[in-house]
């Protein structure tokens, strides 16, 4: 973990795709890599997050950016690393599962360390989180809501449930959920609300609709996501699917992935 390194001063913008974009959002101001490639942000430095350093749109974002480029990654050598002025390896090895979990927490912790945050307590906190009881896994439509520092976690939680367990899951910013989205929610939805601003109001509204709702404690993005990683494993086991292949062990989904570059 880069505990002795710090990001430069000035305006910093973070970027990435998928899981890496969710990690990017925990760092501060974040722009999805496609958008950053189309309109490079006005910033002093661009921090790219990419576990393998091969994500095409993140490479394009780095190539388009005129200032200093940093990379937070799992490997020192990659096409993206060649474009960056600073390469920070935060993972002990490249994760083999395509449903990135350890690489996500490593990236989030690495970004926190680069900002000067004390991350020494996180390993023990994650160990404790790994033995928590997440309850019975959801079997149908799932909703995850969060706000503030928990908003990236809500997005990443839904991505894991979709990738790893193939569940129809949706992420809502807590405030947005209360401004219209409730119209399409009913008692068939299994809901999880990350504790934070307006969390109690969201729980009350969902309970009024008859949704089974869990209020999930929120402490730090590295720790909070573990609940949903465990939930994904439980749901994948219950559904009899391989969470590591993100549905690409089925020819239809592999064909869908092969349809674009």
PDB file of C-alpha atoms in Angstrom:
ATOM      1  CA  UNK A   1       0.000   0.000   0.000  1.00  0.00           C
ATOM      2  CA  UNK A   2       1.463   3.405  -1.000  1.00  0.00           C
ATOM      3  CA  UNK A   3       1.435   4.884   2.518  1.00  0.00           C
ATOM      4  CA  UNK A   4       4.466   7.054   1.791  1.00  0.00           C
ATOM      5  CA  UNK A   5       3.270   8.595  -1.471  1.00  0.00           C
ATOM      6  CA  UNK A   6       0.950  11.530  -1.993  1.00  0.00           C
ATOM      7  CA  UNK A   7      -0.999  12.896  -4.913  1.00  0.00           C
ATOM      8  CA  UNK A   8       0.111  16.285  -6.231  1.00  0.00           C
ATOM      9  CA  UNK A   9      -1.570  19.544  -5.290  1.00  0.00           C
ATOM     10  CA  UNK A  10      -4.132  21.304  -7.421  1.00  0.00           C
ATOM     11  CA  UNK A  11      -7.328  19.974  -8.922  1.00  0.00           C
ATOM     12  CA  UNK A  12      -7.366  16.180  -9.157  1.00  0.00           C
ATOM     13  CA  UNK A  13      -9.890  14.266 -11.265  1.00  0.00           C
ATOM     14  CA  UNK A  14     -10.286  10.494 -11.084  1.00  0.00           C
ATOM     15  CA  UNK A  15     -11.426   8.190 -13.877  1.00  0.00           C
ATOM     16  CA  UNK A  16     -12.078   4.561 -14.726  1.00  0.00           C
ATOM     17  CA  UNK A  17     -14.699   2.142 -16.060  1.00  0.00           C
ATOM     18  CA  UNK A  18     -17.035  -0.229 -14.255  1.00  0.00           C
ATOM     19  CA  UNK A  19     -15.655  -1.306 -10.874  1.00  0.00           C
ATOM     20  CA  UNK A  20     -12.703   1.031 -11.374  1.00  0.00           C
ATOM     21  CA  UNK A  21     -15.058   3.991 -11.894  1.00  0.00           C
ATOM     22  CA  UNK A  22     -16.776   3.184  -8.618  1.00  0.00           C
ATOM     23  CA  UNK A  23     -13.356   3.117  -6.953  1.00  0.00           C
ATOM     24  CA  UNK A  24     -12.542   6.422  -8.668  1.00  0.00           C
ATOM     25  CA  UNK A  25     -15.597   8.042  -7.099  1.00  0.00           C
ATOM     26  CA  UNK A  26     -14.283   7.290  -3.610  1.00  0.00           C
ATOM     27  CA  UNK A  27     -11.244   9.457  -4.379  1.00  0.00           C
ATOM     28  CA  UNK A  28     -13.108  12.677  -5.065  1.00  0.00           C
ATOM     29  CA  UNK A  29     -14.247  14.316  -8.286  1.00  0.00           C
ATOM     30  CA  UNK A  30     -14.667  11.525 -10.829  1.00  0.00           C
ATOM     31  CA  UNK A  31     -15.475  11.359 -14.544  1.00  0.00           C
ATOM     32  CA  UNK A  32     -16.347   8.148 -16.363  1.00  0.00           C
ATOM     33  CA  UNK A  33     -13.496   7.263 -18.727  1.00  0.00           C
ATOM     34  CA  UNK A  34     -15.580   7.515 -21.888  1.00  0.00           C
ATOM     35  CA  UNK A  35     -16.591  11.061 -20.960  1.00  0.00           C
ATOM     36  CA  UNK A  36     -13.021  11.945 -20.019  1.00  0.00           C
ATOM     37  CA  UNK A  37     -11.797  10.715 -23.404  1.00  0.00           C
ATOM     38  CA  UNK A  38     -14.396  12.823 -25.229  1.00  0.00           C
ATOM     39  CA  UNK A  39     -13.858  15.963 -23.143  1.00  0.00           C
ATOM     40  CA  UNK A  40     -10.670  15.903 -21.062  1.00  0.00           C
ATOM     41  CA  UNK A  41     -11.377  17.510 -17.676  1.00  0.00           C
ATOM     42  CA  UNK A  42      -9.744  20.810 -16.772  1.00  0.00           C
ATOM     43  CA  UNK A  43      -7.491  19.514 -14.014  1.00  0.00           C
ATOM     44  CA  UNK A  44      -3.897  19.505 -12.860  1.00  0.00           C
ATOM     45  CA  UNK A  45      -3.724  15.715 -12.775  1.00  0.00           C
ATOM     46  CA  UNK A  46      -5.813  12.773 -13.935  1.00  0.00           C
ATOM     47  CA  UNK A  47      -5.777   9.675 -11.739  1.00  0.00           C
ATOM     48  CA  UNK A  48      -6.696   6.570 -13.724  1.00  0.00           C
ATOM     49  CA  UNK A  49      -7.858   3.417 -11.981  1.00  0.00           C
ATOM     50  CA  UNK A  50      -7.486   0.169 -13.920  1.00  0.00           C
ATOM     51  CA  UNK A  51      -6.597  -3.165 -12.337  1.00  0.00           C
ATOM     52  CA  UNK A  52      -4.890  -4.639 -15.389  1.00  0.00           C
ATOM     53  CA  UNK A  53      -4.129  -1.378 -17.200  1.00  0.00           C
ATOM     54  CA  UNK A  54      -5.738  -2.588 -20.418  1.00  0.00           C
ATOM     55  CA  UNK A  55      -9.174  -0.894 -20.322  1.00  0.00           C
ATOM     56  CA  UNK A  56      -9.574   0.737 -23.730  1.00  0.00           C
ATOM     57  CA  UNK A  57     -11.582   3.795 -22.718  1.00  0.00           C
ATOM     58  CA  UNK A  58      -9.365   4.530 -19.717  1.00  0.00           C
ATOM     59  CA  UNK A  59      -6.360   4.359 -22.032  1.00  0.00           C
ATOM     60  CA  UNK A  60      -8.155   6.780 -24.352  1.00  0.00           C
ATOM     61  CA  UNK A  61      -8.891   9.120 -21.444  1.00  0.00           C
ATOM     62  CA  UNK A  62      -5.236   9.125 -20.412  1.00  0.00           C
ATOM     63  CA  UNK A  63      -4.084   9.699 -23.971  1.00  0.00           C
ATOM     64  CA  UNK A  64      -6.423  12.682 -24.348  1.00  0.00           C
ATOM     65  CA  UNK A  65      -5.465  14.329 -21.070  1.00  0.00           C
ATOM     66  CA  UNK A  66      -2.834  17.087 -21.481  1.00  0.00           C
ATOM     67  CA  UNK A  67      -1.566  17.183 -17.878  1.00  0.00           C
ATOM     68  CA  UNK A  68       0.081  14.768 -15.469  1.00  0.00           C
ATOM     69  CA  UNK A  69      -1.353  11.267 -15.367  1.00  0.00           C
ATOM     70  CA  UNK A  70      -1.316   8.856 -12.456  1.00  0.00           C
ATOM     71  CA  UNK A  71      -2.312   5.205 -12.538  1.00  0.00           C
ATOM     72  CA  UNK A  72      -3.590   3.147  -9.589  1.00  0.00           C
ATOM     73  CA  UNK A  73      -3.376  -0.466 -10.672  1.00  0.00           C
ATOM     74  CA  UNK A  74      -2.536  -4.089  -9.957  1.00  0.00           C
ATOM     75  CA  UNK A  75       0.507  -4.349 -12.223  1.00  0.00           C
ATOM     76  CA  UNK A  76       3.477  -2.123 -12.969  1.00  0.00           C
ATOM     77  CA  UNK A  77       3.569  -2.883 -16.685  1.00  0.00           C
ATOM     78  CA  UNK A  78       0.634  -2.297 -19.017  1.00  0.00           C
ATOM     79  CA  UNK A  79      -0.407  -0.165 -22.001  1.00  0.00           C
ATOM     80  CA  UNK A  80      -1.944   2.337 -19.582  1.00  0.00           C
ATOM     81  CA  UNK A  81       1.167   2.411 -17.412  1.00  0.00           C
ATOM     82  CA  UNK A  82       3.210   3.440 -20.454  1.00  0.00           C
ATOM     83  CA  UNK A  83       1.062   6.584 -20.785  1.00  0.00           C
ATOM     84  CA  UNK A  84       1.256   7.617 -17.136  1.00  0.00           C
ATOM     85  CA  UNK A  85       3.834   9.696 -15.303  1.00  0.00           C
ATOM     86  CA  UNK A  86       3.273   7.866 -12.011  1.00  0.00           C
ATOM     87  CA  UNK A  87       2.258   4.228 -11.557  1.00  0.00           C
ATOM     88  CA  UNK A  88       1.090   3.075  -8.126  1.00  0.00           C
ATOM     89  CA  UNK A  89       0.656  -0.681  -7.674  1.00  0.00           C
ATOM     90  CA  UNK A  90      -1.826  -1.326  -4.860  1.00  0.00           C
ATOM     91  CA  UNK A  91      -2.615  -5.051  -5.238  1.00  0.00           C
ATOM     92  CA  UNK A  92      -0.304  -7.962  -4.361  1.00  0.00           C
ATOM     93  CA  UNK A  93      -1.188  -9.721  -7.619  1.00  0.00           C
ATOM     94  CA  UNK A  94      -3.643  -9.579 -10.509  1.00  0.00           C
ATOM     95  CA  UNK A  95      -7.037 -10.869  -9.478  1.00  0.00           C
ATOM     96  CA  UNK A  96      -8.129 -13.920 -11.455  1.00  0.00           C
ATOM     97  CA  UNK A  97     -11.867 -13.523 -10.956  1.00  0.00           C
ATOM     98  CA  UNK A  98     -13.570 -11.211 -13.451  1.00  0.00           C
ATOM     99  CA  UNK A  99     -15.967 -10.199 -10.664  1.00  0.00           C
ATOM    100  CA  UNK A 100     -13.338  -7.938  -9.132  1.00  0.00           C
ATOM    101  CA  UNK A 101     -13.572  -7.741  -5.346  1.00  0.00           C
ATOM    102  CA  UNK A 102     -10.102  -7.707  -3.758  1.00  0.00           C
ATOM    103  CA  UNK A 103      -8.815  -5.444  -6.524  1.00  0.00           C
ATOM    104  CA  UNK A 104     -11.630  -2.983  -5.780  1.00  0.00           C
ATOM    105  CA  UNK A 105     -10.873  -2.765  -2.078  1.00  0.00           C
ATOM    106  CA  UNK A 106      -7.149  -2.454  -2.821  1.00  0.00           C
ATOM    107  CA  UNK A 107      -7.795   0.422  -5.233  1.00  0.00           C
ATOM    108  CA  UNK A 108     -10.060   2.241  -2.778  1.00  0.00           C
ATOM    109  CA  UNK A 109      -7.571   1.814   0.065  1.00  0.00           C
ATOM    110  CA  UNK A 110      -4.742   2.897  -2.219  1.00  0.00           C
ATOM    111  CA  UNK A 111      -6.545   6.082  -3.205  1.00  0.00           C
ATOM    112  CA  UNK A 112      -7.216   6.846   0.457  1.00  0.00           C
ATOM    113  CA  UNK A 113      -3.526   6.389   1.289  1.00  0.00           C
ATOM    114  CA  UNK A 114      -2.473   8.631  -1.595  1.00  0.00           C
ATOM    115  CA  UNK A 115      -4.729  11.358  -0.160  1.00  0.00           C
ATOM    116  CA  UNK A 116      -2.964  11.033   3.192  1.00  0.00           C
ATOM    117  CA  UNK A 117      -5.676   9.051   4.991  1.00  0.00           C
ATOM    118  CA  UNK A 118      -4.641   6.635   7.736  1.00  0.00           C
ATOM    119  CA  UNK A 119      -5.458   3.205   6.302  1.00  0.00           C
ATOM    120  CA  UNK A 120      -3.660   1.104   8.907  1.00  0.00           C
ATOM    121  CA  UNK A 121      -6.954   0.061  10.550  1.00  0.00           C
ATOM    122  CA  UNK A 122      -8.598  -1.196   7.377  1.00  0.00           C
ATOM    123  CA  UNK A 123      -7.153  -4.763   7.184  1.00  0.00           C
ATOM    124  CA  UNK A 124      -8.461  -5.656  10.636  1.00  0.00           C
ATOM    125  CA  UNK A 125     -11.807  -4.030   9.896  1.00  0.00           C
ATOM    126  CA  UNK A 126     -12.135  -6.028   6.669  1.00  0.00           C
ATOM    127  CA  UNK A 127     -11.254  -9.255   8.501  1.00  0.00           C
ATOM    128  CA  UNK A 128     -14.101  -8.605  10.930  1.00  0.00           C
ATOM    129  CA  UNK A 129     -16.458  -7.730   8.071  1.00  0.00           C
ATOM    130  CA  UNK A 130     -15.677 -11.020   6.338  1.00  0.00           C
ATOM    131  CA  UNK A 131     -17.309 -13.044   9.130  1.00  0.00           C
ATOM    132  CA  UNK A 132     -20.538 -11.024   9.336  1.00  0.00           C
ATOM    133  CA  UNK A 133     -23.943 -12.595   8.723  1.00  0.00           C
ATOM    134  CA  UNK A 134     -25.553 -11.072   5.626  1.00  0.00           C
ATOM    135  CA  UNK A 135     -28.785 -13.003   6.003  1.00  0.00           C
ATOM    136  CA  UNK A 136     -30.651 -14.988   3.385  1.00  0.00           C
ATOM    137  CA  UNK A 137     -29.607 -14.078  -0.170  1.00  0.00           C
ATOM    138  CA  UNK A 138     -32.072 -12.206  -2.370  1.00  0.00           C
ATOM    139  CA  UNK A 139     -33.826 -14.211  -5.055  1.00  0.00           C
ATOM    140  CA  UNK A 140     -35.469 -11.544  -7.207  1.00  0.00           C
ATOM    141  CA  UNK A 141     -35.214  -7.843  -7.888  1.00  0.00           C
ATOM    142  CA  UNK A 142     -32.801  -5.981  -5.605  1.00  0.00           C
ATOM    143  CA  UNK A 143     -32.456  -2.297  -4.723  1.00  0.00           C
ATOM    144  CA  UNK A 144     -29.399  -0.738  -3.077  1.00  0.00           C
ATOM    145  CA  UNK A 145     -29.484   2.891  -1.979  1.00  0.00           C
ATOM    146  CA  UNK A 146     -26.762   5.112  -0.602  1.00  0.00           C
ATOM    147  CA  UNK A 147     -25.589   8.705  -0.399  1.00  0.00           C
ATOM    148  CA  UNK A 148     -22.445  10.625   0.459  1.00  0.00           C
ATOM    149  CA  UNK A 149     -19.437   8.352   0.818  1.00  0.00           C
ATOM    150  CA  UNK A 150     -21.775   5.345   0.474  1.00  0.00           C
ATOM    151  CA  UNK A 151     -22.994   6.254  -3.031  1.00  0.00           C
ATOM    152  CA  UNK A 152     -20.017   4.580  -4.790  1.00  0.00           C
ATOM    153  CA  UNK A 153     -20.591   1.530  -2.579  1.00  0.00           C
ATOM    154  CA  UNK A 154     -24.230   1.302  -3.655  1.00  0.00           C
ATOM    155  CA  UNK A 155     -23.184   1.344  -7.309  1.00  0.00           C
ATOM    156  CA  UNK A 156     -20.454  -1.244  -6.786  1.00  0.00           C
ATOM    157  CA  UNK A 157     -22.787  -3.452  -4.736  1.00  0.00           C
ATOM    158  CA  UNK A 158     -25.269  -3.584  -7.593  1.00  0.00           C
ATOM    159  CA  UNK A 159     -22.548  -4.331 -10.126  1.00  0.00           C
ATOM    160  CA  UNK A 160     -21.362  -7.295  -8.033  1.00  0.00           C
ATOM    161  CA  UNK A 161     -24.901  -8.659  -7.678  1.00  0.00           C
ATOM    162  CA  UNK A 162     -25.434  -8.364 -11.428  1.00  0.00           C
ATOM    163  CA  UNK A 163     -22.039  -9.737 -12.456  1.00  0.00           C
ATOM    164  CA  UNK A 164     -21.645 -12.433  -9.841  1.00  0.00           C
ATOM    165  CA  UNK A 165     -25.206 -13.628  -9.222  1.00  0.00           C
ATOM    166  CA  UNK A 166     -26.992 -12.402 -12.394  1.00  0.00           C
ATOM    167  CA  UNK A 167     -29.640 -10.659 -10.318  1.00  0.00           C
ATOM    168  CA  UNK A 168     -31.731  -7.734 -11.536  1.00  0.00           C
ATOM    169  CA  UNK A 169     -30.305  -5.142  -9.166  1.00  0.00           C
ATOM    170  CA  UNK A 170     -30.516  -1.359  -9.265  1.00  0.00           C
ATOM    171  CA  UNK A 171     -28.584   1.389  -7.466  1.00  0.00           C
ATOM    172  CA  UNK A 172     -30.284   4.574  -6.290  1.00  0.00           C
ATOM    173  CA  UNK A 173     -28.895   7.665  -4.679  1.00  0.00           C
ATOM    174  CA  UNK A 174     -30.946   7.880  -1.504  1.00  0.00           C
ATOM    175  CA  UNK A 175     -32.304  11.350  -2.236  1.00  0.00           C
ATOM    176  CA  UNK A 176     -33.179  10.450  -5.821  1.00  0.00           C
ATOM    177  CA  UNK A 177     -34.992   7.335  -4.617  1.00  0.00           C
ATOM    178  CA  UNK A 178     -37.295   9.604  -2.630  1.00  0.00           C
ATOM    179  CA  UNK A 179     -37.956  11.851  -5.619  1.00  0.00           C
ATOM    180  CA  UNK A 180     -39.931   9.643  -7.973  1.00  0.00           C
ATOM    181  CA  UNK A 181     -38.214   6.269  -8.210  1.00  0.00           C
ATOM    182  CA  UNK A 182     -40.450   4.841  -5.489  1.00  0.00           C
ATOM    183  CA  UNK A 183     -43.256   4.791  -8.059  1.00  0.00           C
ATOM    184  CA  UNK A 184     -41.759   1.652  -9.626  1.00  0.00           C
ATOM    185  CA  UNK A 185     -40.979  -0.120  -6.334  1.00  0.00           C
ATOM    186  CA  UNK A 186     -43.285  -2.623  -4.661  1.00  0.00           C
ATOM    187  CA  UNK A 187     -43.205  -5.401  -2.078  1.00  0.00           C
ATOM    188  CA  UNK A 188     -41.446  -7.770  -4.482  1.00  0.00           C
ATOM    189  CA  UNK A 189     -38.218  -5.741  -4.213  1.00  0.00           C
ATOM    190  CA  UNK A 190     -35.546  -6.724  -1.676  1.00  0.00           C
ATOM    191  CA  UNK A 191     -33.983  -3.490  -0.475  1.00  0.00           C
ATOM    192  CA  UNK A 192     -30.692  -2.561   1.190  1.00  0.00           C
ATOM    193  CA  UNK A 193     -30.043   0.989   2.352  1.00  0.00           C
ATOM    194  CA  UNK A 194     -26.555   2.095   3.357  1.00  0.00           C
ATOM    195  CA  UNK A 195     -26.764   4.173   6.498  1.00  0.00           C
ATOM    196  CA  UNK A 196     -26.202   7.869   5.933  1.00  0.00           C
ATOM    197  CA  UNK A 197     -28.047  11.079   5.046  1.00  0.00           C
ATOM    198  CA  UNK A 198     -31.762  10.354   4.459  1.00  0.00           C
ATOM    199  CA  UNK A 199     -31.185   6.662   5.043  1.00  0.00           C
ATOM    200  CA  UNK A 200     -33.852   6.450   7.758  1.00  0.00           C
ATOM    201  CA  UNK A 201     -36.353   8.179   5.457  1.00  0.00           C
ATOM    202  CA  UNK A 202     -35.608   5.691   2.676  1.00  0.00           C
ATOM    203  CA  UNK A 203     -36.059   2.753   5.040  1.00  0.00           C
ATOM    204  CA  UNK A 204     -39.388   4.144   6.238  1.00  0.00           C
ATOM    205  CA  UNK A 205     -40.643   4.693   2.685  1.00  0.00           C
ATOM    206  CA  UNK A 206     -39.611   1.227   1.553  1.00  0.00           C
ATOM    207  CA  UNK A 207     -41.178  -0.363   4.609  1.00  0.00           C
ATOM    208  CA  UNK A 208     -44.435   1.464   3.841  1.00  0.00           C
ATOM    209  CA  UNK A 209     -44.399  -0.213   0.417  1.00  0.00           C
ATOM    210  CA  UNK A 210     -43.945  -3.625   2.040  1.00  0.00           C
ATOM    211  CA  UNK A 211     -40.327  -4.115   0.980  1.00  0.00           C
ATOM    212  CA  UNK A 212     -38.085  -6.264   3.114  1.00  0.00           C
ATOM    213  CA  UNK A 213     -35.385  -3.710   3.884  1.00  0.00           C
ATOM    214  CA  UNK A 214     -32.000  -3.928   5.594  1.00  0.00           C
ATOM    215  CA  UNK A 215     -30.206  -0.845   6.888  1.00  0.00           C
ATOM    216  CA  UNK A 216     -26.503  -1.582   6.282  1.00  0.00           C
ATOM    217  CA  UNK A 217     -23.979   0.236   8.509  1.00  0.00           C
ATOM    218  CA  UNK A 218     -21.602   2.537   6.663  1.00  0.00           C
ATOM    219  CA  UNK A 219     -18.099   3.094   8.024  1.00  0.00           C
ATOM    220  CA  UNK A 220     -15.678   3.264   5.103  1.00  0.00           C
ATOM    221  CA  UNK A 221     -16.023   2.238   1.430  1.00  0.00           C
ATOM    222  CA  UNK A 222     -13.346  -0.462   1.829  1.00  0.00           C
ATOM    223  CA  UNK A 223     -15.258  -2.052   4.699  1.00  0.00           C
ATOM    224  CA  UNK A 224     -18.830  -1.370   3.562  1.00  0.00           C
ATOM    225  CA  UNK A 225     -18.549  -3.235   0.253  1.00  0.00           C
ATOM    226  CA  UNK A 226     -17.657  -6.518   1.978  1.00  0.00           C
ATOM    227  CA  UNK A 227     -21.293  -7.006   3.032  1.00  0.00           C
ATOM    228  CA  UNK A 228     -22.361  -6.974  -0.602  1.00  0.00           C
ATOM    229  CA  UNK A 229     -19.460  -9.108  -1.793  1.00  0.00           C
ATOM    230  CA  UNK A 230     -20.546 -11.767   0.704  1.00  0.00           C
ATOM    231  CA  UNK A 231     -24.165 -11.296  -0.333  1.00  0.00           C
ATOM    232  CA  UNK A 232     -23.171 -11.865  -3.961  1.00  0.00           C
ATOM    233  CA  UNK A 233     -21.380 -15.098  -3.077  1.00  0.00           C
ATOM    234  CA  UNK A 234     -24.409 -16.331  -1.141  1.00  0.00           C
ATOM    235  CA  UNK A 235     -26.783 -15.443  -3.982  1.00  0.00           C
ATOM    236  CA  UNK A 236     -24.521 -17.048  -6.594  1.00  0.00           C
ATOM    237  CA  UNK A 237     -24.356 -20.263  -4.566  1.00  0.00           C
ATOM    238  CA  UNK A 238     -28.129 -20.289  -4.113  1.00  0.00           C
ATOM    239  CA  UNK A 239     -28.643 -19.790  -7.851  1.00  0.00           C
ATOM    240  CA  UNK A 240     -25.980 -22.318  -8.829  1.00  0.00           C
ATOM    241  CA  UNK A 241     -23.891 -19.902 -10.888  1.00  0.00           C
ATOM    242  CA  UNK A 242     -20.151 -19.247 -11.074  1.00  0.00           C
ATOM    243  CA  UNK A 243     -19.580 -15.685  -9.809  1.00  0.00           C
ATOM    244  CA  UNK A 244     -16.060 -15.480 -11.233  1.00  0.00           C
ATOM    245  CA  UNK A 245     -17.001 -15.675 -14.914  1.00  0.00           C
ATOM    246  CA  UNK A 246     -19.630 -12.867 -14.842  1.00  0.00           C
ATOM    247  CA  UNK A 247     -21.964 -14.961 -17.024  1.00  0.00           C
ATOM    248  CA  UNK A 248     -19.448 -15.397 -19.843  1.00  0.00           C
ATOM    249  CA  UNK A 249     -19.421 -19.147 -19.310  1.00  0.00           C
ATOM    250  CA  UNK A 250     -22.719 -18.972 -21.222  1.00  0.00           C
ATOM    251  CA  UNK A 251     -22.204 -18.593 -25.014  1.00  0.00           C
ATOM    252  CA  UNK A 252     -24.931 -15.927 -25.281  1.00  0.00           C
ATOM    253  CA  UNK A 253     -23.235 -13.603 -22.836  1.00  0.00           C
ATOM    254  CA  UNK A 254     -19.811 -14.307 -24.307  1.00  0.00           C
ATOM    255  CA  UNK A 255     -21.221 -13.417 -27.730  1.00  0.00           C
ATOM    256  CA  UNK A 256     -22.571 -10.186 -26.268  1.00  0.00           C
ATOM    257  CA  UNK A 257     -19.112  -9.325 -24.967  1.00  0.00           C
ATOM    258  CA  UNK A 258     -17.532 -10.213 -28.319  1.00  0.00           C
ATOM    259  CA  UNK A 259     -19.925  -7.816 -30.077  1.00  0.00           C
ATOM    260  CA  UNK A 260     -17.928  -4.753 -28.972  1.00  0.00           C
ATOM    261  CA  UNK A 261     -14.320  -3.772 -28.393  1.00  0.00           C
TER     262      UNK A 261
END
